[in-house]
XYZ file of C-alpha atoms in Angstrom:
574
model
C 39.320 26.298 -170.565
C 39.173 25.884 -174.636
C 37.865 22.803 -176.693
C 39.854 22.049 -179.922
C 37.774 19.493 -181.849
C 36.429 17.733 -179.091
C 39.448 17.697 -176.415
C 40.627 20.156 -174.310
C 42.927 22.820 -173.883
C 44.041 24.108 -170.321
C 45.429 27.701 -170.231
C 46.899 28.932 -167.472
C 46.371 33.468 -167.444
C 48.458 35.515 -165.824
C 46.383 38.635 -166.022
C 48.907 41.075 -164.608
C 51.298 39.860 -167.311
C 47.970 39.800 -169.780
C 49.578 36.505 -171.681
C 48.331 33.210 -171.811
C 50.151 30.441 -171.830
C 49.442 27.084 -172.840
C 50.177 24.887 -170.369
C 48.822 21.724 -171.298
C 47.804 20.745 -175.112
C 45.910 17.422 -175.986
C 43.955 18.258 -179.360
C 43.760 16.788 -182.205
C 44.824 20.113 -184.010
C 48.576 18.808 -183.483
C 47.660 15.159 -184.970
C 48.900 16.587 -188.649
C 52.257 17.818 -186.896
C 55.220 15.309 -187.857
C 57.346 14.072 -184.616
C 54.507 16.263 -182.661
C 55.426 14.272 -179.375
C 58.982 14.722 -179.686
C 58.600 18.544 -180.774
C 55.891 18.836 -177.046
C 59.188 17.132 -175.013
C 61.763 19.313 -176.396
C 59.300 22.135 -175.398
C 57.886 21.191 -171.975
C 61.200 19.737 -170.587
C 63.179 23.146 -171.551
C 60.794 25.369 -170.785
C 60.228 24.056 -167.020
C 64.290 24.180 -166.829
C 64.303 27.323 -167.889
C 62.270 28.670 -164.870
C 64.866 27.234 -162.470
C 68.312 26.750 -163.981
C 69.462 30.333 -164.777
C 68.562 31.950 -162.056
C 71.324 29.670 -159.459
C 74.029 31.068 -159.933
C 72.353 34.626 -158.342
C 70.062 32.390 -155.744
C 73.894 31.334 -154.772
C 74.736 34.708 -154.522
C 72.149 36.108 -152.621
C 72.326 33.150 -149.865
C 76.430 33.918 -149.580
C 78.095 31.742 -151.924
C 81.404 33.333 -152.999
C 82.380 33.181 -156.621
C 84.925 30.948 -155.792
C 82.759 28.369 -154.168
C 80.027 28.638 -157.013
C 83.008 27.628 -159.607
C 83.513 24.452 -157.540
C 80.005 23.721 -157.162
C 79.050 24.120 -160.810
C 82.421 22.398 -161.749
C 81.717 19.985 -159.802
C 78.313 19.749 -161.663
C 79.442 18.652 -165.277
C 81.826 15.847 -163.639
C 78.711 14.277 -161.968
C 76.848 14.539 -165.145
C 79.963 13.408 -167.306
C 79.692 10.540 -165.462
C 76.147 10.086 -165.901
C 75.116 10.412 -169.080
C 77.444 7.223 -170.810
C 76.641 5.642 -167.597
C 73.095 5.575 -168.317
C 73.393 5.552 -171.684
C 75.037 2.345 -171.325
C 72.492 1.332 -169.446
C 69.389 2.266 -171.776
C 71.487 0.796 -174.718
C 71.808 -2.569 -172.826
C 68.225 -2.927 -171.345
C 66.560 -0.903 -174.071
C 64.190 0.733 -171.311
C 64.814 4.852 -171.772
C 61.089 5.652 -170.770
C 61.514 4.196 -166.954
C 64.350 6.113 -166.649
C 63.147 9.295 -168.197
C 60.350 9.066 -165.931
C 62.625 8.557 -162.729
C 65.005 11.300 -163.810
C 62.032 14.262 -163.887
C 60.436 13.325 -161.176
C 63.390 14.165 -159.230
C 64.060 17.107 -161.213
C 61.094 18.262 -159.937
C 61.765 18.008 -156.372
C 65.636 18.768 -156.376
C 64.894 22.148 -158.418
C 62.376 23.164 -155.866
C 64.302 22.185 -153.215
C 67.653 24.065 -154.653
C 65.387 27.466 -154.689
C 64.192 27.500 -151.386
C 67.977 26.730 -149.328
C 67.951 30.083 -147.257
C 70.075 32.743 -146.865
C 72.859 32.512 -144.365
C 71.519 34.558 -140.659
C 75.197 35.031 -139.619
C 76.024 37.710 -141.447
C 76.511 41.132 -139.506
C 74.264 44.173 -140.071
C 75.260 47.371 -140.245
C 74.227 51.135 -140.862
C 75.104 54.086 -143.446
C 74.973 57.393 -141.831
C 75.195 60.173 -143.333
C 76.422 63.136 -141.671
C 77.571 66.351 -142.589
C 81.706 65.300 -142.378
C 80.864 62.732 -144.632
C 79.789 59.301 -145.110
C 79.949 56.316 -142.361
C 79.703 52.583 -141.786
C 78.117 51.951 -138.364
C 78.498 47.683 -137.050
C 75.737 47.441 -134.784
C 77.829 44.969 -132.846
C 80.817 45.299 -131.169
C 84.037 43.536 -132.550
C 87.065 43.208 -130.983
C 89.391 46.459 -132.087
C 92.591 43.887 -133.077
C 90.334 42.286 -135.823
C 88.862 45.177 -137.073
C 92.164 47.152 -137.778
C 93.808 44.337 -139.238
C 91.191 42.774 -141.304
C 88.129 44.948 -142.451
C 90.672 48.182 -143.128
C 93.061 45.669 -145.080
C 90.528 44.069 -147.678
C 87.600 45.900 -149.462
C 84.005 44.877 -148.213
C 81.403 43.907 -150.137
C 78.018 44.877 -148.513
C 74.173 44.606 -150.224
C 72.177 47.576 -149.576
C 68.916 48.850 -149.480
C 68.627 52.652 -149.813
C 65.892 55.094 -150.015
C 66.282 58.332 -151.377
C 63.850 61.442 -150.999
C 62.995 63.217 -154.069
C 60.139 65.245 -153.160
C 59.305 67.510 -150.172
C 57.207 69.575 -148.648
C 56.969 72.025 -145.398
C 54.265 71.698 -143.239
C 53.496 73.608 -140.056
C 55.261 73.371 -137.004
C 53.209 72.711 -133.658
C 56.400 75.957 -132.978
C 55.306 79.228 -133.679
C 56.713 80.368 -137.400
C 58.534 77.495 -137.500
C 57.851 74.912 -140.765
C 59.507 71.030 -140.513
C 60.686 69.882 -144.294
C 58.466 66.529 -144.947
C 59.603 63.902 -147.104
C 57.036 63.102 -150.145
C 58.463 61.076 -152.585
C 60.968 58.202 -151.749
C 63.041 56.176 -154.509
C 64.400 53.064 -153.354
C 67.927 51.994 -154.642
C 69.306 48.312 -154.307
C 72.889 47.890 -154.898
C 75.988 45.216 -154.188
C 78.444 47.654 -153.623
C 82.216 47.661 -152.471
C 83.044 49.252 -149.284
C 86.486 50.932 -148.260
C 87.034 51.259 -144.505
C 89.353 53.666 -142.990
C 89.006 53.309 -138.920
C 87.508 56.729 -137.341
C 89.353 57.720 -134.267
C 89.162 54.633 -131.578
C 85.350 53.541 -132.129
C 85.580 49.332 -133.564
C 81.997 50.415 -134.596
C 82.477 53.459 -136.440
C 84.119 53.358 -139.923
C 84.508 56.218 -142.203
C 83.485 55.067 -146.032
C 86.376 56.008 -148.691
C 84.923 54.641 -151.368
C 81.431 53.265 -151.917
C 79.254 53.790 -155.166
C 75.696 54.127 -154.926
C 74.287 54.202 -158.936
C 77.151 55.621 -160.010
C 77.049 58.285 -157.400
C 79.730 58.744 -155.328
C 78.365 58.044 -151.452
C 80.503 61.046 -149.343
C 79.690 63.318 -152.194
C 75.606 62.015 -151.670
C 75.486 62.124 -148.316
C 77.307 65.548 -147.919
C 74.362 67.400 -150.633
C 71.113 65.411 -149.074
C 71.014 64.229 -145.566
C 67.836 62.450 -146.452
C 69.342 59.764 -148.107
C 69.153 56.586 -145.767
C 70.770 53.013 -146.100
C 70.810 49.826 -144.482
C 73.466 47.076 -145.345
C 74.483 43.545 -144.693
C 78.356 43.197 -145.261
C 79.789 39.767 -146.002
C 80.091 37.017 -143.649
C 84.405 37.168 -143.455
C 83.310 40.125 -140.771
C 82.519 36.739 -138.678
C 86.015 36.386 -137.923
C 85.914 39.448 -135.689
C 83.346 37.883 -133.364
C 84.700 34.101 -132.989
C 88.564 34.581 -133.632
C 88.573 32.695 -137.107
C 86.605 32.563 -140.393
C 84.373 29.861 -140.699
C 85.214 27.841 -143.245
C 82.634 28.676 -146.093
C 82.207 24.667 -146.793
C 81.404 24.465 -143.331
C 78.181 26.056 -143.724
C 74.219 24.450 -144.456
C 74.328 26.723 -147.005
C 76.631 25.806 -148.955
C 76.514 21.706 -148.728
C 72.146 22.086 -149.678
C 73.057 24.355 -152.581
C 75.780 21.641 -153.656
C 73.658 18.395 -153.342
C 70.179 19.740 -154.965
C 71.683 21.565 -157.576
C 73.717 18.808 -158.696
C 71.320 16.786 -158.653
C 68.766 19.374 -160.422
C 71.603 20.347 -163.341
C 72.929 16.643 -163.631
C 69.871 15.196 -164.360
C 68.656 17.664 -166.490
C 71.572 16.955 -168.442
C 71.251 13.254 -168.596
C 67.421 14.004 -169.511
C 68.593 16.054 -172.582
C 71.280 13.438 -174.276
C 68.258 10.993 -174.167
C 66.195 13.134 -175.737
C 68.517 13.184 -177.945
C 68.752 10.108 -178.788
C 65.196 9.390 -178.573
C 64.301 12.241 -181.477
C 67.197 10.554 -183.777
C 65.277 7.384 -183.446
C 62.209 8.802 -184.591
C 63.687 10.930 -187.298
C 65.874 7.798 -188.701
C 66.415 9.181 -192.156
C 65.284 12.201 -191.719
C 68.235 13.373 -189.051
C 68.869 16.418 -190.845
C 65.624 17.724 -189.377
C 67.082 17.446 -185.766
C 67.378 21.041 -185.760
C 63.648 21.603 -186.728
C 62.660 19.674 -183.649
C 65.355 20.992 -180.955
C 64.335 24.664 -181.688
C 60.749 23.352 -179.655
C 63.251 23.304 -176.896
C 64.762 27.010 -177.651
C 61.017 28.318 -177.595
C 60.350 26.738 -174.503
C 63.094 28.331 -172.675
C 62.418 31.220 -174.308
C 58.844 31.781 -173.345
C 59.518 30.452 -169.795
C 63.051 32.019 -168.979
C 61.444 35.785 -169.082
C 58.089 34.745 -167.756
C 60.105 32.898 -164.400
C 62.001 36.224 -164.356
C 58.557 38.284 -163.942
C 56.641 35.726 -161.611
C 60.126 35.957 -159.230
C 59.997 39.561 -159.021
C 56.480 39.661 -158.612
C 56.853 37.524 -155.643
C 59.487 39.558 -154.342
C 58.276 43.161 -154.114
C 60.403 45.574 -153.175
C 63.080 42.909 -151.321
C 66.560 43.500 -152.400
C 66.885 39.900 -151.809
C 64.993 37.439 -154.342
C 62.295 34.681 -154.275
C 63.079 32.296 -156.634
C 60.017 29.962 -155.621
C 57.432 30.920 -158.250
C 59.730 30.090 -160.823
C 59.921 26.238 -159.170
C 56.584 25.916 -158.874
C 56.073 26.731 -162.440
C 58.349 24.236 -163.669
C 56.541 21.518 -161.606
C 53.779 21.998 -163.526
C 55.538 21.736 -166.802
C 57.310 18.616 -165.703
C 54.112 17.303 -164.679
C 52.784 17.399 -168.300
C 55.865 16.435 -169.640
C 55.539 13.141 -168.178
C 52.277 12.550 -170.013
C 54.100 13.596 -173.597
C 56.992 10.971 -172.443
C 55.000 8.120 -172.023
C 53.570 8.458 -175.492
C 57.387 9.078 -177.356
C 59.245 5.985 -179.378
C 61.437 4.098 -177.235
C 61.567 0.632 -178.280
C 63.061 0.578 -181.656
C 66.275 1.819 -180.967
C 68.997 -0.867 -182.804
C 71.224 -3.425 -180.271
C 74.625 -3.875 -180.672
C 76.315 -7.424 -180.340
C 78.752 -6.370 -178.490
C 78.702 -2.729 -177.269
C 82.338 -2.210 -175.444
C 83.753 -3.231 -178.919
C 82.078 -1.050 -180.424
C 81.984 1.776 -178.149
C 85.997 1.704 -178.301
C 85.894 1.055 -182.544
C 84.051 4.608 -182.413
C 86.373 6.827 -180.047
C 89.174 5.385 -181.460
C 89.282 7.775 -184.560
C 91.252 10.636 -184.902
C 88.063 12.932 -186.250
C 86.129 11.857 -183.057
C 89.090 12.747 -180.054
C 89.630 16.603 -182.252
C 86.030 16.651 -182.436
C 85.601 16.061 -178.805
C 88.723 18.247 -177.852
C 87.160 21.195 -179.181
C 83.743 20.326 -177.745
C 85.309 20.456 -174.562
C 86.725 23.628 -174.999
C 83.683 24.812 -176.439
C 81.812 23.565 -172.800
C 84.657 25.736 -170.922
C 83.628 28.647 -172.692
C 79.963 28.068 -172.520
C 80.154 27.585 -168.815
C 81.273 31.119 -168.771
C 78.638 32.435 -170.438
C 75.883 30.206 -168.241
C 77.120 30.914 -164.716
C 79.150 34.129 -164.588
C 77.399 36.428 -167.611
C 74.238 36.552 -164.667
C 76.485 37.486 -161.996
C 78.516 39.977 -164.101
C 75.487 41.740 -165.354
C 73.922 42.186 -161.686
C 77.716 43.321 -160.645
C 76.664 46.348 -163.404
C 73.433 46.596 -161.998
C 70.932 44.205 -163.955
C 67.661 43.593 -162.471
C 66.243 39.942 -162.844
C 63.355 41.059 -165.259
C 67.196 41.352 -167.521
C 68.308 38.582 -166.510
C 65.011 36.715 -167.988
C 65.003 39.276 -171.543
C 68.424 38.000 -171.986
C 67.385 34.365 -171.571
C 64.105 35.761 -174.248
C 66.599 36.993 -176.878
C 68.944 34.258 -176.712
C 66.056 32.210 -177.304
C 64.071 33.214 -180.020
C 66.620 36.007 -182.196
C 70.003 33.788 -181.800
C 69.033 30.192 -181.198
C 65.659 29.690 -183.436
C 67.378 30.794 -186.697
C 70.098 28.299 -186.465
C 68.666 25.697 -184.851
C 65.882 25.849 -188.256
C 68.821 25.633 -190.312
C 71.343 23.563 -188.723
C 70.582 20.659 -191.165
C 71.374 22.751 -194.614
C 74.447 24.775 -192.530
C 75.919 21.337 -191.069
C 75.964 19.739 -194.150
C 77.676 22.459 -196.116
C 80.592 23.878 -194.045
C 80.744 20.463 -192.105
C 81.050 20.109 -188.495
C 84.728 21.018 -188.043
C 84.393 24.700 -189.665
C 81.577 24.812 -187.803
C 83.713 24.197 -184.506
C 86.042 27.093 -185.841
C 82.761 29.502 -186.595
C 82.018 28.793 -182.956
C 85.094 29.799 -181.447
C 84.978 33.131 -183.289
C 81.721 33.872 -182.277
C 82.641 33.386 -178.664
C 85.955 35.683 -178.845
C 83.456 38.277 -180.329
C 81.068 37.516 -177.682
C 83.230 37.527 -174.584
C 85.802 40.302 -175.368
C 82.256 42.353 -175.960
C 81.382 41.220 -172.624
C 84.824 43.058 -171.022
C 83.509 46.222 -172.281
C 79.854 46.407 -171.124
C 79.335 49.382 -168.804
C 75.543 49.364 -169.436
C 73.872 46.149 -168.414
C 71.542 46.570 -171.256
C 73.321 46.979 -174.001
C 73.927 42.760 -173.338
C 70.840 42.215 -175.236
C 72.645 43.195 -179.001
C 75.794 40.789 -178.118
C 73.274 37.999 -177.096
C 72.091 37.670 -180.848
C 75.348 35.530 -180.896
C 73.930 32.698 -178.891
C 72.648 31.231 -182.118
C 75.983 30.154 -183.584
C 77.406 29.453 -180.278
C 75.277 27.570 -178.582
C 72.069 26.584 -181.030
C 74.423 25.546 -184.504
C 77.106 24.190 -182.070
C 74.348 21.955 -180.102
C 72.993 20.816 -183.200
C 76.435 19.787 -185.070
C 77.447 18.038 -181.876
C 74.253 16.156 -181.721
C 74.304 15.111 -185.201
C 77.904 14.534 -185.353
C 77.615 11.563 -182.388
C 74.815 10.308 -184.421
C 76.432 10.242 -187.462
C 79.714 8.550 -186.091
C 77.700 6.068 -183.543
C 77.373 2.414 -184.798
C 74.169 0.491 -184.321
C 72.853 0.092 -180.664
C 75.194 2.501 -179.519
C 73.702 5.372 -179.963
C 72.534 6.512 -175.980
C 76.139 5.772 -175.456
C 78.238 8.009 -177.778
C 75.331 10.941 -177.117
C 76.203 10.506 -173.521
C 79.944 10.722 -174.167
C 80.251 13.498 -176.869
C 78.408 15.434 -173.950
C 79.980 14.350 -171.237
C 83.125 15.895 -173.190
C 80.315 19.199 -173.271
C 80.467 18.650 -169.312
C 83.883 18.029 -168.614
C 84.623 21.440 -170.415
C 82.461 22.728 -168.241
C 83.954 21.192 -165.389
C 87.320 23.863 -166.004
C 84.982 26.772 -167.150
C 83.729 26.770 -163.728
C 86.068 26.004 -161.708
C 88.949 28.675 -163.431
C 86.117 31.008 -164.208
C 84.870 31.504 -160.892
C 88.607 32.029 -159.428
C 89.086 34.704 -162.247
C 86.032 36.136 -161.403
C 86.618 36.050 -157.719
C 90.079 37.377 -158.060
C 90.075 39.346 -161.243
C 86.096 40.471 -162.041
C 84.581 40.092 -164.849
C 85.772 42.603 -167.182
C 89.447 40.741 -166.837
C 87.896 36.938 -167.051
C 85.786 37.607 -170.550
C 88.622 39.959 -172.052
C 91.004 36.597 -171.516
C 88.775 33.933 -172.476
C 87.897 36.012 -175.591
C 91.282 36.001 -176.533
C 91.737 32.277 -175.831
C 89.023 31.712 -177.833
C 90.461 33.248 -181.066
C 93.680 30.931 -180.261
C 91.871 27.879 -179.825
C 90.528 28.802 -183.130
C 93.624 28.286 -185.183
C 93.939 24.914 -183.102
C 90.625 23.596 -184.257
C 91.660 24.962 -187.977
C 94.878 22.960 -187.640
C 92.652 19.766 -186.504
C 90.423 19.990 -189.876
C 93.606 20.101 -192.026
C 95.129 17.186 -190.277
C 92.015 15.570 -190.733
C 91.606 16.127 -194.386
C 95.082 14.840 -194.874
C 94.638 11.671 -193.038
C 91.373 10.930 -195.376
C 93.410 11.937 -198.337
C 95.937 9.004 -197.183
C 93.520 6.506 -196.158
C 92.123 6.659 -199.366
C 95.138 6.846 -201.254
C 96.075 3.135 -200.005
C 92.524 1.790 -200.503
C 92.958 3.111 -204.211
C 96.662 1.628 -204.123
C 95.799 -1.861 -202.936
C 94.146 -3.513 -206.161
C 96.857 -2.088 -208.456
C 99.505 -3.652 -206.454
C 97.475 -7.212 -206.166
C 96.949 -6.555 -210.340
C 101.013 -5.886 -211.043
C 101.791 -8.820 -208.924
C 99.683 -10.892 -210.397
C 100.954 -9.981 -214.032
């Protein structure tokens, strides 16, 4: 514990990480900052996000929730919080009482994150062995199916199986308690985790027995493995369709705890979150008044947050883990509590009160979404939210499909972070006002055709971390223009409202991206899904270009007949 002139300052070390990381702040070192209290929110609330929310989509994964099902769930997401955030917008602009609500929304953040992480892993899926013999490579069921299912569904569809595999590197020969005889001693074991695909082809009349086709280990092809070292032992846990075998029908995947827990607390964890951050919003606009052109300078709080927080969750989860192919995602939860915690304390001190009323707010609401410049505005935002649910719940799963670890997974979330989103989000005020938000739209969609298409051609996990430089155009100078943008175009007292609805556009987007996404993915992989939405992206492009000349010519119009009106009223006259 520190003192900063006079109050304190409570670090939390992680000594095998050797950082320190301020946890809670309270000193009047900060008391010079402008919009300090807004700049702590942005920070706390993202950061304790951060340790949770991109890390579902492979806690999904890991407990047996297809790709498929994930799409619905996190399409299924953004319409909840579509429908929340004008809801309660409305609500806020109506009662004028955002801190109650702010404080009921984290609080059960904090629980339904927690909750979302710890939803086990399904215990009916069917173990099995990898033997490796001298003929070649094979996939022993420790149970016995019946032979009709096994012919006509495991050898007709590819498996997917998670394995744990241990390979010996080192030996040695040590006497035999036989005369002149040595035994071969393993030394030096490397353990290999891997979601691979399995090929079955049935060996002679065993329903237990299966002789592997084709089954990468690392890049290493398994019959070729197993043939050179016979040392090289696996254990794997195939996918639950293999339940079919046993009861006569697949259970329904809806059917399961599994899924239904994941869907409920992760809604509730993601929907809230997003309701939190169009308030926030709103709230920092409030403060800024004038000065809105700095709403980038106090967002990018929020980018280091989740920067700091995203890698650091990635450690503490592995930590936890050890050497389980299967991930704890606990530690990461727990850390975001805390956050939240503090958060609370930097909420009840933020501006709440002054925020304007409007007379009549359904008049007004519809006087706003009535133009032209804010339905193509929101049209491409909610393409823009397709694209970007891409990129949040499939680029995870596509990088651990090539082999990423989670210690990636949180570097990714790092350079996003601070080399992509910092820059732009400093100057979104100066780039916003000089290109304007609609060539700002069309810098976005180029960005993510760039960004996906180099997606479809990653072979090395790694080599993600260059192509995630472009999160700061797509994602920190788009989230600032649409901020600004619904500010800009709101009228008095309805500010919560149109924040809430320009993002629930941002959700409803994401609503498609998820749910078409995760089919492609499911169906396709990723390599097809991010070549296709790249190119869809560069379309959409011209679209949006076509929207800003439309628009420009519907100004030029507009004020072509306010010009024309006096002279017409002055020849009359005469």
């Amino acid at each position: 514990m520190y003192t900063c002139s006079g109050k304190e300052v409570y670090l939390l070390s992680i000594s095998r990480l050797n950082l320190i990381l301020i946890i809670m702040v309270d000193c009047s070192c900060l008391k010079n900052i402008p919009y300090r209290n807004v700049k702590l929110h942005y920070y706390y609330v993202n950061a304790a996000m951060a340790c949770v929310i991109p890390f579902l989509p492979v806690h999904a994964k890991e407990i047996g929730i297809s790709a498929v099902s994930l799409g619905f769930i996190y399409s299924f997401m953004p319409l909840v919080t579509m429908v929340l955030k004008p809801f309660f917008g409305a609500v806020a602009d109506y009662f004028d009482n955002l801190k109650m609500l702010l404080f009921i929304f984290i609080g059960v953040m904090m629980v339904s994150s927690t909750l979302t992480v710890s939803v086990p892993r399904k215990h009916n899926m069917i173990s099995s062995e990898v033997r490796c013999m001298a003929t070649g490579t094979y996939l022993y069921f420790k149970s016995k199916p019946s032979q009709d299912c096994m012919m006509d569904i495991v050898t007709s569809k590819p498996l997917q199986c998670i394995m744990q595999c241990s390979e010996c590197t080192a030996f040695q020969d040590v006497p035999s308690l036989k005369k002149d005889y040595t035994e071969r001693m393993c030394m030096k074991k490397i353990l290999h985790r891997v979601q691979t695909i399995v090929h079955l082809r049935k060996e002679s009349n065993s329903t237990q027995l299966f002789s592997v086709q084709n089954m990468k280990l690392d890049d290493k092809n398994m019959n070729t493995l197993c043939f050179v070292n016979l040392t090289f032992t696996c254990s794997s846990t195939c996918e639950p369709v293999l339940q079919e075998c046993y009861t006569g029908k697949q259970e329904p995947e809806y059917s399961s705890d599994q899924f239904w827990l994941f869907l409920i607390f992760a809604t509730m964890s993601v929907s809230l979150g997003g309701v939190v951050s169009s308030f926030s919003d709103a709230i920092c606009f409030n403060e800024l008044r004038e000065n809105g052109h700095l709403y980038g300078r106090q967002r990018l709080w929020g980018t280091i947050g989740w920067g700091l927080f995203s890698p650091l969750a990635g450690y503490l989860n592995e930590l936890v883990s050890g050497d389980s192919f299967l991930k704890a995602y606990q530690a990461g939860a727990l850390v975001q509590v805390i956050l939240l915690i503090y958060d609370l304390c930097i909420v009840n001190r933020l501006k709440t009160k002054n925020l304007k009323c409007s007379q009549n707010i359904y008049k007004d609401f519809v006087k706003v979404f009535c133009q032209f410049k804010m339905m193509a505005f929101m049209l491409s935002v909610l393409v823009i939210g397709a694209f970007t649910a891409l990129m949040w719940t499939l680029l995870f799963w596509h990088l651990m499909d090539l082999g990423g670890t989670s210690g990636l997974l949180g570097l990714v979330s790092a350079v996003q972070c601070f080399l992509g989103e910092l820059v732009f989000f400093f100057f979104a005020g100066r780039i916003i006002s000089t290109l304007g938000p609609f060539n700002i739209l069309s810098l976005n969609f180029i960005c993510f055709g760039v960004r996906f298409i180099a997606y479809s051609y990653l072979r090395n996990p790694w080599l993600v971390l260059p192509i995630e430089l472009l999160q700061g155009p797509t994602y920190g100078l788009f989230y600032a223009t649409m901020a600004t943008f619904a500010h800009t175009s709101s009228l008095p007292g309805t500010e919560v409202t149109v924040q809430g609805m320009v993002g629930s556009a941002f959700e409803f987007g994401m609503m498609f991206g998820n749910l078409f996404g995760g089919m492609s993915m499911q169906m396709y992989g990723g390599v097809f899904t991010f070549f296709w939405a790249g190119i869809i992206s560069f379309t959409y492009c011209l679209i949006n270009i076509l929207f800003y000349v439309l628009l420009r010519f519907l100004v030029k119009q507009r004020v072509e007949a306010v010009v024309a009106v006096p002279v017409e009223e002055s020849s009359s006259f005469m």
